[in-house]
Amino acid sequence: MKNILKFDNVTHIYHTVRGEVVAAKGLSFSVDEGEFVAIIGPSGCGKTTLLSLAAGLLKPSAGSIERRGSYGYMLQKDELFSWRTIEKNIFLPLEIRKQNTPQARKRALGLAEKYGLKDFLKSYPAQLSGGMRQRAALIRTLATDPDVLLLDEPFSALDYQTRLNVCEDVSNIIRSEKKTALLITHDISEAISLADRILVLTARPARVSHSHALDFGDIPPLKRREQPTFSGWFEELWRELNA
Ligand SMILES: Nc1ncnc2c1ncn2[C@@H]1O[C@H](COP(=O)(O)OP(=O)(O)OP(=O)(O)O)[C@@H](O)[C@H]1O
Ligand SMILES: [Mg+2]
């Protein structure tokens, strides 16, 4: 498999009026094409920084980042615009990137229909459930057909029940659209239920302390949670995260 994203010995330093904050140091990892990688790490360790670097929104202070393909990201809070309909929200990245062609709109609408938003295209975000809004935000991210999806705690605003369902949806969408995904989460169970591989980060400055390939194969998230090896993974990752 080919790397689509590669961090090599990356350091990132924020310069502020009160001094320097080293958010990442000696950070190295790679993601293969088509892989679903989850990243877990302690609060404030530099996860969002890592994702912003991967998105090309920040330049590393040292080290190198190789990126191939196009990137779409979905941030910590879903930010559908309340004054735009779901359809208009989904078209927004196309407008911004000047890709607002009839074919691109058709493709985006096709995704919205395929993933259960057909009857809500003319609705406003406030008229949808939290889970549906999250799905709409993901479809908006997919509208430009990015090769790599960068997801920063996309489910953190949802209640537990909704979260389980949205995870199921998101996993299904990402896998059926054959996207590469890099998901940041602080939820160990979520990481185990979704990913092909999990990277564990140290406390700030972030670097990778462990990398685990999971062995569940093509099983959807809720089914994974029922597997006998699930709790073993949880315990191991818990230990590493709290070491
Ligand atoms: N724009 C910025 N300017 C200065 N410091 C920053 C900036 N963004 C983040 N930091 C600092 O860098 C460190 C890492 O922040 P980051 O947001 O990447 O952590 P995180 O792991 O995503 O945290 P959380 O778990 O709360 O989401 C923190 O100490 C934070 O205060
Ligand atoms: Mg963060």
mmCIF file of C-alpha atoms and ligand atoms in Angstrom:
data_model
loop_
_atom_site.group_PDB
_atom_site.id
_atom_site.type_symbol
_atom_site.label_atom_id
_atom_site.label_comp_id
_atom_site.label_asym_id
_atom_site.label_seq_id
_atom_site.Cartn_x
_atom_site.Cartn_y
_atom_site.Cartn_z
ATOM 1 C CA MET A 1 0.000 0.000 0.000
ATOM 2 C CA LYS A 2 1.047 3.502 -0.756
ATOM 3 C CA ASN A 3 1.423 6.282 1.817
ATOM 4 C CA ILE A 4 -0.969 9.131 1.192
ATOM 5 C CA LEU A 5 0.179 11.116 4.224
ATOM 6 C CA LYS A 6 3.526 10.990 5.967
ATOM 7 C CA PHE A 7 4.817 12.950 8.983
ATOM 8 C CA ASP A 8 8.553 12.687 9.487
ATOM 9 C CA ASN A 9 9.998 13.981 12.760
ATOM 10 C CA VAL A 10 7.586 16.904 12.880
ATOM 11 C CA THR A 11 7.865 19.665 15.467
ATOM 12 C CA HIS A 12 5.270 22.383 15.861
ATOM 13 C CA ILE A 13 5.779 25.426 18.053
ATOM 14 C CA TYR A 14 3.158 28.124 18.658
ATOM 15 C CA HIS A 15 4.608 31.536 19.376
ATOM 16 C CA THR A 16 2.444 33.593 21.681
ATOM 17 C CA VAL A 17 2.896 36.803 23.645
ATOM 18 C CA ARG A 18 3.463 34.703 26.725
ATOM 19 C CA GLY A 19 6.129 32.555 25.100
ATOM 20 C CA GLU A 20 6.384 29.372 23.122
ATOM 21 C CA VAL A 21 4.113 26.342 23.269
ATOM 22 C CA VAL A 22 5.620 23.190 21.816
ATOM 23 C CA ALA A 23 2.571 21.255 20.589
ATOM 24 C CA ALA A 24 4.368 18.443 18.743
ATOM 25 C CA LYS A 25 7.899 17.121 18.810
ATOM 26 C CA GLY A 26 9.427 14.157 16.994
ATOM 27 C CA LEU A 27 6.023 13.292 15.559
ATOM 28 C CA SER A 28 6.276 10.592 12.890
ATOM 29 C CA PHE A 29 3.617 8.392 11.342
ATOM 30 C CA SER A 30 2.131 7.556 7.975
ATOM 31 C CA VAL A 31 -1.300 6.712 6.620
ATOM 32 C CA ASP A 32 -1.861 4.359 3.708
ATOM 33 C CA GLU A 33 -4.331 4.976 0.953
ATOM 34 C CA GLY A 34 -7.753 3.637 1.975
ATOM 35 C CA GLU A 35 -6.763 3.212 5.594
ATOM 36 C CA PHE A 36 -8.911 4.363 8.530
ATOM 37 C CA VAL A 37 -6.572 5.591 11.255
ATOM 38 C CA ALA A 38 -7.784 6.777 14.658
ATOM 39 C CA ILE A 39 -5.617 8.931 16.895
ATOM 40 C CA ILE A 40 -6.123 9.025 20.633
ATOM 41 C CA GLY A 41 -4.216 11.146 23.101
ATOM 42 C CA PRO A 42 -4.547 13.053 26.369
ATOM 43 C CA SER A 43 -6.456 16.332 26.458
ATOM 44 C CA GLY A 44 -4.425 19.247 25.115
ATOM 45 C CA CYS A 45 -1.611 17.031 23.812
ATOM 46 C CA GLY A 46 -1.668 18.452 20.298
ATOM 47 C CA LYS A 47 -4.297 16.413 18.408
ATOM 48 C CA THR A 48 -6.002 19.338 16.704
ATOM 49 C CA THR A 49 -2.587 20.751 15.865
ATOM 50 C CA LEU A 50 -1.707 17.442 14.197
ATOM 51 C CA LEU A 51 -4.873 17.572 12.119
ATOM 52 C CA SER A 52 -4.315 21.201 11.095
ATOM 53 C CA LEU A 53 -0.803 20.235 9.996
ATOM 54 C CA ALA A 54 -2.216 17.303 8.014
ATOM 55 C CA ALA A 55 -4.762 19.619 6.401
ATOM 56 C CA GLY A 56 -1.988 22.005 5.380
ATOM 57 C CA LEU A 57 -3.533 24.813 7.471
ATOM 58 C CA LEU A 58 -0.364 25.020 9.570
ATOM 59 C CA LYS A 59 3.252 24.647 8.475
ATOM 60 C CA PRO A 60 5.496 22.551 10.721
ATOM 61 C CA SER A 61 8.277 24.393 12.581
ATOM 62 C CA ALA A 62 10.633 21.489 11.764
ATOM 63 C CA GLY A 63 10.463 18.107 10.054
ATOM 64 C CA SER A 64 8.530 17.250 6.929
ATOM 65 C CA ILE A 65 4.983 16.398 5.931
ATOM 66 C CA GLU A 66 4.271 14.677 2.639
ATOM 67 C CA ARG A 67 0.690 14.895 1.441
ATOM 68 C CA ARG A 68 -0.843 13.374 -1.626
ATOM 69 C CA GLY A 69 -4.377 13.824 -2.917
ATOM 70 C CA SER A 70 -7.029 16.268 -1.779
ATOM 71 C CA TYR A 71 -8.188 16.815 1.782
ATOM 72 C CA GLY A 72 -11.505 17.553 3.429
ATOM 73 C CA TYR A 73 -11.923 18.206 7.122
ATOM 74 C CA MET A 74 -14.691 18.195 9.630
ATOM 75 C CA LEU A 75 -13.963 20.029 12.828
ATOM 76 C CA GLN A 76 -14.619 19.508 16.512
ATOM 77 C CA LYS A 77 -18.091 21.107 16.311
ATOM 78 C CA ASP A 78 -20.308 20.658 13.288
ATOM 79 C CA GLU A 79 -20.796 24.117 11.906
ATOM 80 C CA LEU A 80 -23.666 23.933 9.501
ATOM 81 C CA PHE A 81 -24.839 27.462 8.821
ATOM 82 C CA SER A 82 -28.203 27.945 10.494
ATOM 83 C CA TRP A 83 -29.488 30.342 7.828
ATOM 84 C CA ARG A 84 -28.758 27.988 4.927
ATOM 85 C CA THR A 85 -30.825 24.939 4.055
ATOM 86 C CA ILE A 86 -29.161 21.518 4.276
ATOM 87 C CA GLU A 87 -28.792 21.518 0.499
ATOM 88 C CA LYS A 88 -27.171 24.960 0.513
ATOM 89 C CA ASN A 89 -24.888 23.868 3.348
ATOM 90 C CA ILE A 90 -23.795 20.818 1.395
ATOM 91 C CA PHE A 91 -23.060 22.960 -1.681
ATOM 92 C CA LEU A 92 -20.992 25.464 0.313
ATOM 93 C CA PRO A 93 -17.545 23.864 -0.205
ATOM 94 C CA LEU A 94 -18.304 23.658 -3.918
ATOM 95 C CA GLU A 95 -19.027 27.392 -3.978
ATOM 96 C CA ILE A 96 -15.915 28.227 -1.964
ATOM 97 C CA ARG A 97 -13.684 26.124 -4.175
ATOM 98 C CA LYS A 98 -15.360 27.307 -7.352
ATOM 99 C CA GLN A 99 -16.341 23.730 -8.185
ATOM 100 C CA ASN A 100 -20.050 24.491 -8.184
ATOM 101 C CA THR A 101 -20.819 22.674 -11.425
ATOM 102 C CA PRO A 102 -24.035 20.771 -12.203
ATOM 103 C CA GLN A 103 -22.085 17.467 -12.034
ATOM 104 C CA ALA A 104 -20.593 18.307 -8.640
ATOM 105 C CA ARG A 105 -23.994 19.350 -7.275
ATOM 106 C CA LYS A 106 -25.550 16.173 -8.648
ATOM 107 C CA ARG A 107 -22.904 14.054 -6.988
ATOM 108 C CA ALA A 108 -23.357 15.832 -3.650
ATOM 109 C CA LEU A 109 -27.137 15.454 -3.832
ATOM 110 C CA GLY A 110 -26.668 11.792 -4.705
ATOM 111 C CA LEU A 111 -24.679 11.300 -1.498
ATOM 112 C CA ALA A 112 -27.299 13.167 0.538
ATOM 113 C CA GLU A 113 -30.038 10.941 -0.895
ATOM 114 C CA LYS A 114 -28.052 7.748 -0.528
ATOM 115 C CA TYR A 115 -27.396 8.523 3.121
ATOM 116 C CA GLY A 116 -30.914 9.438 4.168
ATOM 117 C CA LEU A 117 -31.142 13.220 3.838
ATOM 118 C CA LYS A 118 -33.350 13.306 0.753
ATOM 119 C CA ASP A 119 -36.427 14.623 2.566
ATOM 120 C CA PHE A 120 -34.473 17.233 4.494
ATOM 121 C CA LEU A 121 -32.598 19.032 1.738
ATOM 122 C CA LYS A 122 -34.873 22.078 1.962
ATOM 123 C CA SER A 123 -34.887 22.035 5.774
ATOM 124 C CA TYR A 124 -32.740 24.204 8.002
ATOM 125 C CA PRO A 125 -30.189 22.643 10.391
ATOM 126 C CA ALA A 126 -32.339 23.437 13.468
ATOM 127 C CA GLN A 127 -35.085 21.213 12.008
ATOM 128 C CA LEU A 128 -32.834 18.125 12.013
ATOM 129 C CA SER A 129 -31.760 15.856 14.843
ATOM 130 C CA GLY A 130 -28.154 16.075 16.096
ATOM 131 C CA GLY A 131 -27.282 12.829 14.350
ATOM 132 C CA MET A 132 -28.710 14.010 11.039
ATOM 133 C CA ARG A 133 -26.853 17.298 11.288
ATOM 134 C CA GLN A 134 -23.663 15.347 11.821
ATOM 135 C CA ARG A 135 -24.385 13.236 8.759
ATOM 136 C CA ALA A 136 -25.082 16.409 6.760
ATOM 137 C CA ALA A 137 -21.757 17.843 7.924
ATOM 138 C CA LEU A 138 -19.978 14.696 6.758
ATOM 139 C CA ILE A 139 -21.706 14.817 3.380
ATOM 140 C CA ARG A 140 -20.719 18.462 3.072
ATOM 141 C CA THR A 141 -17.120 17.382 3.698
ATOM 142 C CA LEU A 142 -17.516 14.730 0.998
ATOM 143 C CA ALA A 143 -19.040 17.173 -1.508
ATOM 144 C CA THR A 144 -15.702 18.072 -3.069
ATOM 145 C CA ASP A 145 -14.810 14.360 -3.291
ATOM 146 C CA PRO A 146 -11.627 14.579 -1.176
ATOM 147 C CA ASP A 147 -9.243 11.616 -1.086
ATOM 148 C CA VAL A 148 -8.562 12.021 2.616
ATOM 149 C CA LEU A 149 -11.033 12.907 5.366
ATOM 150 C CA LEU A 150 -9.682 14.581 8.491
ATOM 151 C CA LEU A 151 -12.128 14.307 11.381
ATOM 152 C CA ASP A 152 -11.534 16.143 14.656
ATOM 153 C CA GLU A 153 -13.735 14.646 17.393
ATOM 154 C CA PRO A 154 -16.719 14.821 15.055
ATOM 155 C CA PHE A 155 -19.061 13.135 17.535
ATOM 156 C CA SER A 156 -18.149 14.955 20.732
ATOM 157 C CA ALA A 157 -21.297 17.093 20.820
ATOM 158 C CA LEU A 158 -23.650 14.110 20.552
ATOM 159 C CA ASP A 159 -25.304 12.118 23.318
ATOM 160 C CA TYR A 160 -24.131 8.531 23.730
ATOM 161 C CA GLN A 161 -27.020 6.829 21.929
ATOM 162 C CA THR A 162 -26.850 9.165 18.931
ATOM 163 C CA ARG A 163 -23.114 8.831 18.888
ATOM 164 C CA LEU A 164 -23.288 5.058 18.486
ATOM 165 C CA ASN A 165 -25.703 5.426 15.582
ATOM 166 C CA VAL A 166 -23.757 8.190 13.883
ATOM 167 C CA CYS A 167 -20.565 6.138 14.210
ATOM 168 C CA GLU A 168 -22.326 3.330 12.394
ATOM 169 C CA ASP A 169 -23.403 5.731 9.617
ATOM 170 C CA VAL A 170 -20.065 7.442 9.299
ATOM 171 C CA SER A 171 -18.163 4.179 9.172
ATOM 172 C CA ASN A 172 -20.521 2.893 6.499
ATOM 173 C CA ILE A 173 -20.220 6.076 4.422
ATOM 174 C CA ILE A 174 -16.423 6.298 4.659
ATOM 175 C CA ARG A 175 -15.955 2.636 3.827
ATOM 176 C CA SER A 176 -18.436 2.532 0.975
ATOM 177 C CA GLU A 177 -16.997 5.707 -0.554
ATOM 178 C CA LYS A 178 -13.535 4.115 -0.134
ATOM 179 C CA LYS A 179 -11.996 7.142 1.553
ATOM 180 C CA THR A 180 -8.853 7.394 3.607
ATOM 181 C CA ALA A 181 -9.702 8.739 7.059
ATOM 182 C CA LEU A 182 -7.791 10.199 9.965
ATOM 183 C CA LEU A 183 -10.031 10.476 13.010
ATOM 184 C CA ILE A 184 -9.110 12.270 16.227
ATOM 185 C CA THR A 185 -10.988 11.137 19.300
ATOM 186 C CA HIS A 186 -10.498 10.951 23.038
ATOM 187 C CA ASP A 187 -12.913 8.015 23.178
ATOM 188 C CA ILE A 188 -11.017 4.724 23.247
ATOM 189 C CA SER A 189 -14.082 2.602 22.435
ATOM 190 C CA GLU A 190 -14.913 4.787 19.470
ATOM 191 C CA ALA A 191 -11.387 4.403 18.115
ATOM 192 C CA ILE A 192 -11.524 0.602 18.477
ATOM 193 C CA SER A 193 -14.953 0.375 16.901
ATOM 194 C CA LEU A 194 -14.032 2.424 13.819
ATOM 195 C CA ALA A 195 -10.378 2.150 12.883
ATOM 196 C CA ASP A 196 -8.051 -0.177 11.005
ATOM 197 C CA ARG A 197 -5.206 1.205 13.072
ATOM 198 C CA ILE A 198 -4.893 3.260 16.255
ATOM 199 C CA LEU A 199 -2.062 5.646 17.076
ATOM 200 C CA VAL A 200 -1.588 6.628 20.703
ATOM 201 C CA LEU A 201 -0.054 10.031 21.394
ATOM 202 C CA THR A 202 1.976 11.100 24.404
ATOM 203 C CA ALA A 203 1.066 14.126 26.536
ATOM 204 C CA ARG A 204 2.180 17.451 24.998
ATOM 205 C CA PRO A 205 4.340 17.779 23.015
ATOM 206 C CA ALA A 206 2.644 15.076 20.979
ATOM 207 C CA ARG A 207 4.504 12.206 19.444
ATOM 208 C CA VAL A 208 3.322 8.685 18.652
ATOM 209 C CA SER A 209 3.916 6.319 21.568
ATOM 210 C CA HIS A 210 2.156 3.260 20.139
ATOM 211 C CA SER A 211 0.670 2.072 16.857
ATOM 212 C CA HIS A 212 -1.758 -0.852 16.772
ATOM 213 C CA ALA A 213 -3.238 -2.573 13.746
ATOM 214 C CA LEU A 214 -6.662 -3.905 14.732
ATOM 215 C CA ASP A 215 -7.789 -7.348 13.665
ATOM 216 C CA PHE A 216 -11.565 -7.016 13.327
ATOM 217 C CA GLY A 217 -11.678 -7.044 9.546
ATOM 218 C CA ASP A 218 -14.796 -5.728 7.890
ATOM 219 C CA ILE A 219 -17.090 -5.683 10.943
ATOM 220 C CA PRO A 220 -19.219 -2.570 11.582
ATOM 221 C CA PRO A 221 -18.718 -0.556 14.811
ATOM 222 C CA LEU A 222 -21.572 -1.928 16.949
ATOM 223 C CA LYS A 223 -20.667 -5.511 16.055
ATOM 224 C CA ARG A 224 -17.040 -4.828 16.930
ATOM 225 C CA ARG A 225 -18.102 -3.788 20.404
ATOM 226 C CA GLU A 226 -19.495 -7.308 20.888
ATOM 227 C CA GLN A 227 -16.284 -9.074 19.871
ATOM 228 C CA PRO A 228 -14.406 -10.955 22.606
ATOM 229 C CA THR A 229 -11.139 -9.106 21.855
ATOM 230 C CA PHE A 230 -12.736 -5.646 22.240
ATOM 231 C CA SER A 231 -12.238 -5.327 25.995
ATOM 232 C CA GLY A 232 -8.627 -6.501 25.717
ATOM 233 C CA TRP A 233 -7.909 -3.695 23.273
ATOM 234 C CA PHE A 234 -9.670 -1.245 25.560
ATOM 235 C CA GLU A 235 -7.565 -2.229 28.550
ATOM 236 C CA GLU A 236 -4.319 -2.057 26.613
ATOM 237 C CA LEU A 237 -5.072 1.368 25.117
ATOM 238 C CA TRP A 238 -6.313 2.680 28.467
ATOM 239 C CA ARG A 239 -3.032 1.644 30.053
ATOM 240 C CA GLU A 240 -0.976 3.273 27.301
ATOM 241 C CA LEU A 241 -2.991 6.467 27.399
ATOM 242 C CA ASN A 242 -2.548 6.783 31.149
ATOM 243 C CA ALA A 243 1.097 5.725 31.302
HETATM 244 N N1 LIG B 1 -3.306 28.997 17.998
HETATM 245 C C1 LIG B 1 -2.624 28.661 19.104
HETATM 246 N N2 LIG B 1 -1.769 29.505 19.691
HETATM 247 C C2 LIG B 1 -1.076 29.166 20.765
HETATM 248 N N3 LIG B 1 -1.157 27.970 21.366
HETATM 249 C C3 LIG B 1 -1.981 27.065 20.832
HETATM 250 C C4 LIG B 1 -2.767 27.357 19.672
HETATM 251 N N4 LIG B 1 -3.507 26.255 19.371
HETATM 252 C C5 LIG B 1 -3.207 25.352 20.293
HETATM 253 N N5 LIG B 1 -2.284 25.808 21.170
HETATM 254 C C6 LIG B 1 -1.686 25.071 22.299
HETATM 255 O O1 LIG B 1 -1.084 23.892 21.793
HETATM 256 C C7 LIG B 1 -1.340 22.787 22.648
HETATM 257 C C8 LIG B 1 -2.044 21.683 21.867
HETATM 258 O O2 LIG B 1 -3.328 22.151 21.475
HETATM 259 P P1 LIG B 1 -4.318 21.276 20.594
HETATM 260 O O3 LIG B 1 -5.550 22.079 20.393
HETATM 261 O O4 LIG B 1 -3.605 20.791 19.403
HETATM 262 O O5 LIG B 1 -4.596 20.050 21.608
HETATM 263 P P2 LIG B 1 -5.718 18.915 21.536
HETATM 264 O O6 LIG B 1 -5.012 17.624 21.827
HETATM 265 O O7 LIG B 1 -6.506 19.012 20.291
HETATM 266 O O8 LIG B 1 -6.639 19.313 22.783
HETATM 267 P P3 LIG B 1 -8.153 18.840 23.097
HETATM 268 O O9 LIG B 1 -8.031 17.453 23.619
HETATM 269 O O10 LIG B 1 -8.594 19.795 24.155
HETATM 270 O O11 LIG B 1 -8.936 18.957 21.834
HETATM 271 C C9 LIG B 1 -2.159 23.321 23.821
HETATM 272 O O12 LIG B 1 -1.284 23.581 24.894
HETATM 273 C C10 LIG B 1 -2.745 24.619 23.284
HETATM 274 O O13 LIG B 1 -2.906 25.543 24.322
HETATM 275 MG MG MG B 2 -8.541 19.290 19.887
#
